[in-house]
Amino acid sequence: MITLFLAEDQSMLNSALSQLLDLEDNLKVVGTASDGQTAWEMIQKQSPDVAILDIEMPRLTGLAVAQRIHEEKLPTRVVILTTFARQTYFEQAVQAQVAAYLLKDSPSEELIGTINQVMTGKTIYDPALVQSVLSAEQSPLTKRETEVLKVAASGMPTKEIAQQLFLSEGTIRNYLSAIFSKLGVRNRLEAVELVQNNRWI
C-alpha cells in the first residue's frame, strides 16, 4: 500500500482528487491540507510515501515544502501537480529534487502511473513542460535585476522598493533603467508582462 498526502488549496479539487486516488487498490490518502505550512507539519508527522503538492498555496508554496523535505532528508517522495509551466518553478523543483512534476491537465491515469513509478525510484517530468523550458530563451536580466523587477511588479513606488531591498532610490532607478533597456520596453508594466510571458519570473 502506497500512502499519499495531498496538498491543494482548491478544496473541491482536493476532495475530488483524494476520492479518485483512494479508488486505487494500492493507494491510500492519509492526509490533506489546503495550505503549505499545514502540509509541511503533517508530512513530518505522518511520513507518507508520496506527497502530491500544488505550487501556489497560502503560507508556504508547494516548492518551499518540497525544498524542506529535501533538506531534512525525509523519505517522502514529492510529486508537484500544478497549472504553472513557468521555467523558474521548474528549476526550483529540480533543485529540490522532486520525484515528478506534472501539469494539472494531465490525465488522472498519468498521475496514478507516475505515483507507482516514483516509488520504484524513477523521476518523471511532464514532456511538454521540459520542452517548453528547453526551448525558452534565457533571461537577459541578472539575478539582482530580476529580484528588483519582482518587487516592482507589485506596483509599489520606488521608495518602498528601495526600503524592501535595502537599497537607495537612486540604485533602484538605475536598476529599472537597465532592465527597461535590456528588455527593450518603456515602463514597468511592459517589463513585467514580457518576463512573465517568457516565464523568467
mmCIF file of C-alpha atoms in Angstrom:
data_model
loop_
_atom_site.group_PDB
_atom_site.id
_atom_site.type_symbol
_atom_site.label_atom_id
_atom_site.label_comp_id
_atom_site.label_asym_id
_atom_site.label_seq_id
_atom_site.Cartn_x
_atom_site.Cartn_y
_atom_site.Cartn_z
ATOM 1 C CA MET A 1 0.000 0.000 0.000
ATOM 2 C CA ILE A 2 1.382 3.410 -1.048
ATOM 3 C CA THR A 3 0.443 6.166 1.405
ATOM 4 C CA LEU A 4 -0.268 9.603 -0.059
ATOM 5 C CA PHE A 5 -0.544 13.141 1.268
ATOM 6 C CA LEU A 6 -2.338 15.721 -0.857
ATOM 7 C CA ALA A 7 -1.869 19.498 -0.555
ATOM 8 C CA GLU A 8 -4.099 21.633 -2.777
ATOM 9 C CA ASP A 9 -5.672 24.979 -1.882
ATOM 10 C CA GLN A 10 -8.782 24.450 -4.022
ATOM 11 C CA SER A 11 -10.993 22.391 -1.695
ATOM 12 C CA MET A 12 -13.157 20.950 -4.452
ATOM 13 C CA LEU A 13 -10.150 19.664 -6.391
ATOM 14 C CA ASN A 14 -8.556 18.439 -3.173
ATOM 15 C CA SER A 15 -11.636 16.370 -2.314
ATOM 16 C CA ALA A 16 -12.160 15.035 -5.844
ATOM 17 C CA LEU A 17 -8.522 14.019 -6.229
ATOM 18 C CA SER A 18 -8.483 12.332 -2.820
ATOM 19 C CA GLN A 19 -11.526 10.249 -3.714
ATOM 20 C CA LEU A 20 -10.087 9.345 -7.112
ATOM 21 C CA LEU A 21 -6.773 8.175 -5.675
ATOM 22 C CA ASP A 22 -8.458 6.223 -2.877
ATOM 23 C CA LEU A 23 -10.270 4.146 -5.504
ATOM 24 C CA GLU A 24 -6.959 2.517 -6.446
ATOM 25 C CA ASP A 25 -6.313 -0.747 -4.606
ATOM 26 C CA ASN A 26 -2.687 0.092 -3.792
ATOM 27 C CA LEU A 27 -3.103 3.793 -2.916
ATOM 28 C CA LYS A 28 -4.321 5.363 0.326
ATOM 29 C CA VAL A 29 -4.650 9.093 1.035
ATOM 30 C CA VAL A 30 -3.614 9.517 4.679
ATOM 31 C CA GLY A 31 -3.975 13.292 4.870
ATOM 32 C CA THR A 32 -4.795 16.505 3.036
ATOM 33 C CA ALA A 33 -4.105 20.201 3.519
ATOM 34 C CA SER A 34 -5.131 23.440 1.840
ATOM 35 C CA ASP A 35 -2.002 25.422 2.728
ATOM 36 C CA GLY A 36 1.712 24.720 2.640
ATOM 37 C CA GLN A 37 2.507 25.231 6.319
ATOM 38 C CA THR A 38 -0.111 22.704 7.437
ATOM 39 C CA ALA A 39 1.090 20.304 4.758
ATOM 40 C CA TRP A 40 4.678 20.568 5.979
ATOM 41 C CA GLU A 41 3.702 19.962 9.616
ATOM 42 C CA MET A 42 1.536 16.949 8.752
ATOM 43 C CA ILE A 43 4.073 15.402 6.369
ATOM 44 C CA GLN A 44 6.691 15.471 9.135
ATOM 45 C CA LYS A 45 4.311 13.640 11.477
ATOM 46 C CA GLN A 46 2.808 11.152 9.018
ATOM 47 C CA SER A 47 5.818 10.468 6.790
ATOM 48 C CA PRO A 48 3.729 9.427 3.739
ATOM 49 C CA ASP A 49 5.372 7.592 0.857
ATOM 50 C CA VAL A 50 4.378 10.321 -1.613
ATOM 51 C CA ALA A 51 3.348 13.968 -1.174
ATOM 52 C CA ILE A 52 1.361 15.484 -4.044
ATOM 53 C CA LEU A 53 1.799 19.239 -3.824
ATOM 54 C CA ASP A 54 0.298 22.193 -5.628
ATOM 55 C CA ILE A 55 2.736 25.101 -6.095
ATOM 56 C CA GLU A 56 0.807 28.257 -5.282
ATOM 57 C CA MET A 57 -0.675 27.784 -1.814
ATOM 58 C CA PRO A 58 -1.084 30.100 1.194
ATOM 59 C CA ARG A 59 1.599 30.332 3.912
ATOM 60 C CA LEU A 60 4.123 28.062 2.153
ATOM 61 C CA THR A 61 4.333 27.198 -1.530
ATOM 62 C CA GLY A 62 4.499 23.588 -2.639
ATOM 63 C CA LEU A 63 8.051 24.220 -3.832
ATOM 64 C CA ALA A 64 9.037 25.524 -0.381
ATOM 65 C CA VAL A 65 7.591 22.363 1.185
ATOM 66 C CA ALA A 66 9.448 20.222 -1.368
ATOM 67 C CA GLN A 67 12.701 22.038 -0.565
ATOM 68 C CA ARG A 68 12.236 21.414 3.163
ATOM 69 C CA ILE A 69 11.523 17.724 2.572
ATOM 70 C CA HIS A 70 14.737 17.554 0.548
ATOM 71 C CA GLU A 71 16.830 19.478 3.095
ATOM 72 C CA GLU A 72 15.533 17.414 6.028
ATOM 73 C CA LYS A 73 16.168 14.225 4.034
ATOM 74 C CA LEU A 74 12.670 12.910 4.675
ATOM 75 C CA PRO A 75 11.835 9.648 2.859
ATOM 76 C CA THR A 76 8.683 11.157 1.303
ATOM 77 C CA ARG A 77 8.828 11.443 -2.485
ATOM 78 C CA VAL A 78 7.358 14.646 -3.920
ATOM 79 C CA VAL A 79 5.050 14.945 -6.920
ATOM 80 C CA ILE A 80 4.381 18.537 -7.985
ATOM 81 C CA LEU A 81 0.965 18.883 -9.609
ATOM 82 C CA THR A 82 0.355 22.374 -10.951
ATOM 83 C CA THR A 83 -1.213 24.543 -13.640
ATOM 84 C CA PHE A 84 2.018 26.533 -13.950
ATOM 85 C CA ALA A 85 4.656 25.667 -16.540
ATOM 86 C CA ARG A 86 6.982 28.511 -15.568
ATOM 87 C CA GLN A 87 10.689 27.970 -16.101
ATOM 88 C CA THR A 88 11.628 29.330 -12.662
ATOM 89 C CA TYR A 89 9.192 26.975 -10.934
ATOM 90 C CA PHE A 90 10.574 24.003 -12.827
ATOM 91 C CA GLU A 91 14.157 24.954 -11.960
ATOM 92 C CA GLN A 92 13.248 25.215 -8.257
ATOM 93 C CA ALA A 93 11.553 21.816 -8.452
ATOM 94 C CA VAL A 94 14.664 20.250 -9.965
ATOM 95 C CA GLN A 95 16.795 21.901 -7.269
ATOM 96 C CA ALA A 96 14.536 20.390 -4.606
ATOM 97 C CA GLN A 97 14.956 17.028 -6.354
ATOM 98 C CA VAL A 98 11.238 16.376 -6.675
ATOM 99 C CA ALA A 99 10.362 12.935 -7.990
ATOM 100 C CA ALA A 100 7.812 14.203 -10.516
ATOM 101 C CA TYR A 101 6.443 17.434 -11.985
ATOM 102 C CA LEU A 102 3.088 17.167 -13.746
ATOM 103 C CA LEU A 103 0.601 19.677 -15.089
ATOM 104 C CA LYS A 104 -2.973 19.547 -13.791
ATOM 105 C CA ASP A 105 -4.396 18.948 -17.250
ATOM 106 C CA SER A 106 -2.627 15.570 -17.336
ATOM 107 C CA PRO A 107 -4.998 12.557 -17.343
ATOM 108 C CA SER A 108 -5.666 11.017 -13.925
ATOM 109 C CA GLU A 109 -4.220 7.723 -15.212
ATOM 110 C CA GLU A 110 -0.927 9.538 -15.786
ATOM 111 C CA LEU A 111 -0.834 10.756 -12.176
ATOM 112 C CA ILE A 112 -1.564 7.258 -10.851
ATOM 113 C CA GLY A 113 1.082 5.766 -13.125
ATOM 114 C CA THR A 114 3.562 8.416 -12.011
ATOM 115 C CA ILE A 115 2.960 7.651 -8.325
ATOM 116 C CA ASN A 116 3.715 3.991 -8.938
ATOM 117 C CA GLN A 117 6.809 4.805 -10.971
ATOM 118 C CA VAL A 118 8.351 7.226 -8.460
ATOM 119 C CA MET A 119 8.024 4.502 -5.842
ATOM 120 C CA THR A 120 10.450 2.452 -7.946
ATOM 121 C CA GLY A 121 12.949 5.318 -7.910
ATOM 122 C CA LYS A 122 12.098 6.908 -11.250
ATOM 123 C CA THR A 123 11.941 10.661 -11.891
ATOM 124 C CA ILE A 124 9.066 11.844 -14.091
ATOM 125 C CA TYR A 125 8.795 15.302 -15.661
ATOM 126 C CA ASP A 126 5.953 16.311 -17.985
ATOM 127 C CA PRO A 127 7.435 16.153 -21.536
ATOM 128 C CA ALA A 128 5.599 19.283 -22.699
ATOM 129 C CA LEU A 129 6.980 21.180 -19.720
ATOM 130 C CA VAL A 130 10.551 20.034 -20.332
ATOM 131 C CA GLN A 131 10.262 21.017 -23.986
ATOM 132 C CA SER A 132 8.964 24.483 -23.161
ATOM 133 C CA VAL A 133 11.806 25.030 -20.683
ATOM 134 C CA LEU A 134 14.477 23.814 -23.084
ATOM 135 C CA SER A 135 13.147 25.962 -25.924
ATOM 136 C CA ALA A 136 12.707 29.084 -23.820
ATOM 137 C CA GLU A 137 15.147 31.928 -24.311
ATOM 138 C CA GLN A 138 17.327 32.703 -21.323
ATOM 139 C CA SER A 139 16.555 35.898 -19.450
ATOM 140 C CA PRO A 140 18.981 38.751 -20.168
ATOM 141 C CA LEU A 141 18.480 40.047 -16.628
ATOM 142 C CA THR A 142 20.868 39.428 -13.769
ATOM 143 C CA LYS A 143 19.627 37.764 -10.597
ATOM 144 C CA ARG A 144 19.509 41.140 -8.816
ATOM 145 C CA GLU A 145 17.645 42.822 -11.687
ATOM 146 C CA THR A 146 15.099 40.007 -11.647
ATOM 147 C CA GLU A 147 14.679 40.475 -7.897
ATOM 148 C CA VAL A 148 14.092 44.216 -8.349
ATOM 149 C CA LEU A 149 11.537 43.605 -11.081
ATOM 150 C CA LYS A 150 9.678 41.041 -8.957
ATOM 151 C CA VAL A 151 9.217 43.610 -6.219
ATOM 152 C CA ALA A 152 8.416 46.362 -8.732
ATOM 153 C CA ALA A 153 5.720 44.132 -10.240
ATOM 154 C CA SER A 154 3.575 44.741 -7.157
ATOM 155 C CA GLY A 155 3.214 48.382 -8.238
ATOM 156 C CA MET A 156 4.802 49.870 -5.129
ATOM 157 C CA PRO A 157 6.661 53.206 -5.516
ATOM 158 C CA THR A 158 10.435 53.366 -5.960
ATOM 159 C CA LYS A 159 10.938 54.485 -2.344
ATOM 160 C CA GLU A 160 9.189 51.386 -0.978
ATOM 161 C CA ILE A 161 11.052 49.081 -3.368
ATOM 162 C CA ALA A 162 14.309 50.600 -2.112
ATOM 163 C CA GLN A 163 13.290 50.062 1.528
ATOM 164 C CA GLN A 164 12.269 46.456 0.929
ATOM 165 C CA LEU A 165 15.542 45.604 -0.848
ATOM 166 C CA PHE A 166 17.718 47.776 1.460
ATOM 167 C CA LEU A 167 18.960 49.870 -1.464
ATOM 168 C CA SER A 168 18.837 53.590 -2.279
ATOM 169 C CA GLU A 169 16.138 55.049 -4.515
ATOM 170 C CA GLY A 170 18.818 56.069 -6.997
ATOM 171 C CA THR A 171 20.092 52.494 -7.201
ATOM 172 C CA ILE A 172 16.576 51.192 -7.814
ATOM 173 C CA ARG A 173 16.061 53.761 -10.591
ATOM 174 C CA ASN A 174 19.351 52.661 -12.153
ATOM 175 C CA TYR A 175 18.290 49.006 -11.986
ATOM 176 C CA LEU A 176 14.909 49.766 -13.560
ATOM 177 C CA SER A 177 16.562 51.803 -16.317
ATOM 178 C CA ALA A 178 18.942 48.917 -17.074
ATOM 179 C CA ILE A 179 16.041 46.438 -17.056
ATOM 180 C CA PHE A 180 13.986 48.534 -19.492
ATOM 181 C CA SER A 181 16.998 48.908 -21.773
ATOM 182 C CA LYS A 182 17.827 45.189 -21.803
ATOM 183 C CA LEU A 183 14.223 44.194 -22.446
ATOM 184 C CA GLY A 184 13.540 46.937 -24.973
ATOM 185 C CA VAL A 185 10.479 48.208 -23.078
ATOM 186 C CA ARG A 186 9.319 51.629 -21.901
ATOM 187 C CA ASN A 187 7.943 51.000 -18.431
ATOM 188 C CA ARG A 188 7.429 48.545 -15.573
ATOM 189 C CA LEU A 189 4.137 47.235 -16.907
ATOM 190 C CA GLU A 190 5.683 46.233 -20.230
ATOM 191 C CA ALA A 191 8.731 44.760 -18.457
ATOM 192 C CA VAL A 192 6.620 42.616 -16.121
ATOM 193 C CA GLU A 193 4.402 41.438 -18.962
ATOM 194 C CA LEU A 194 7.424 40.460 -21.079
ATOM 195 C CA VAL A 195 9.227 38.495 -18.383
ATOM 196 C CA GLN A 196 6.040 36.702 -17.308
ATOM 197 C CA ASN A 197 5.235 35.746 -20.901
ATOM 198 C CA ASN A 198 8.744 34.333 -21.232
ATOM 199 C CA ARG A 199 8.433 32.603 -17.838
ATOM 200 C CA TRP A 200 11.530 34.354 -16.485
ATOM 201 C CA ILE A 201 9.805 35.084 -13.162
#
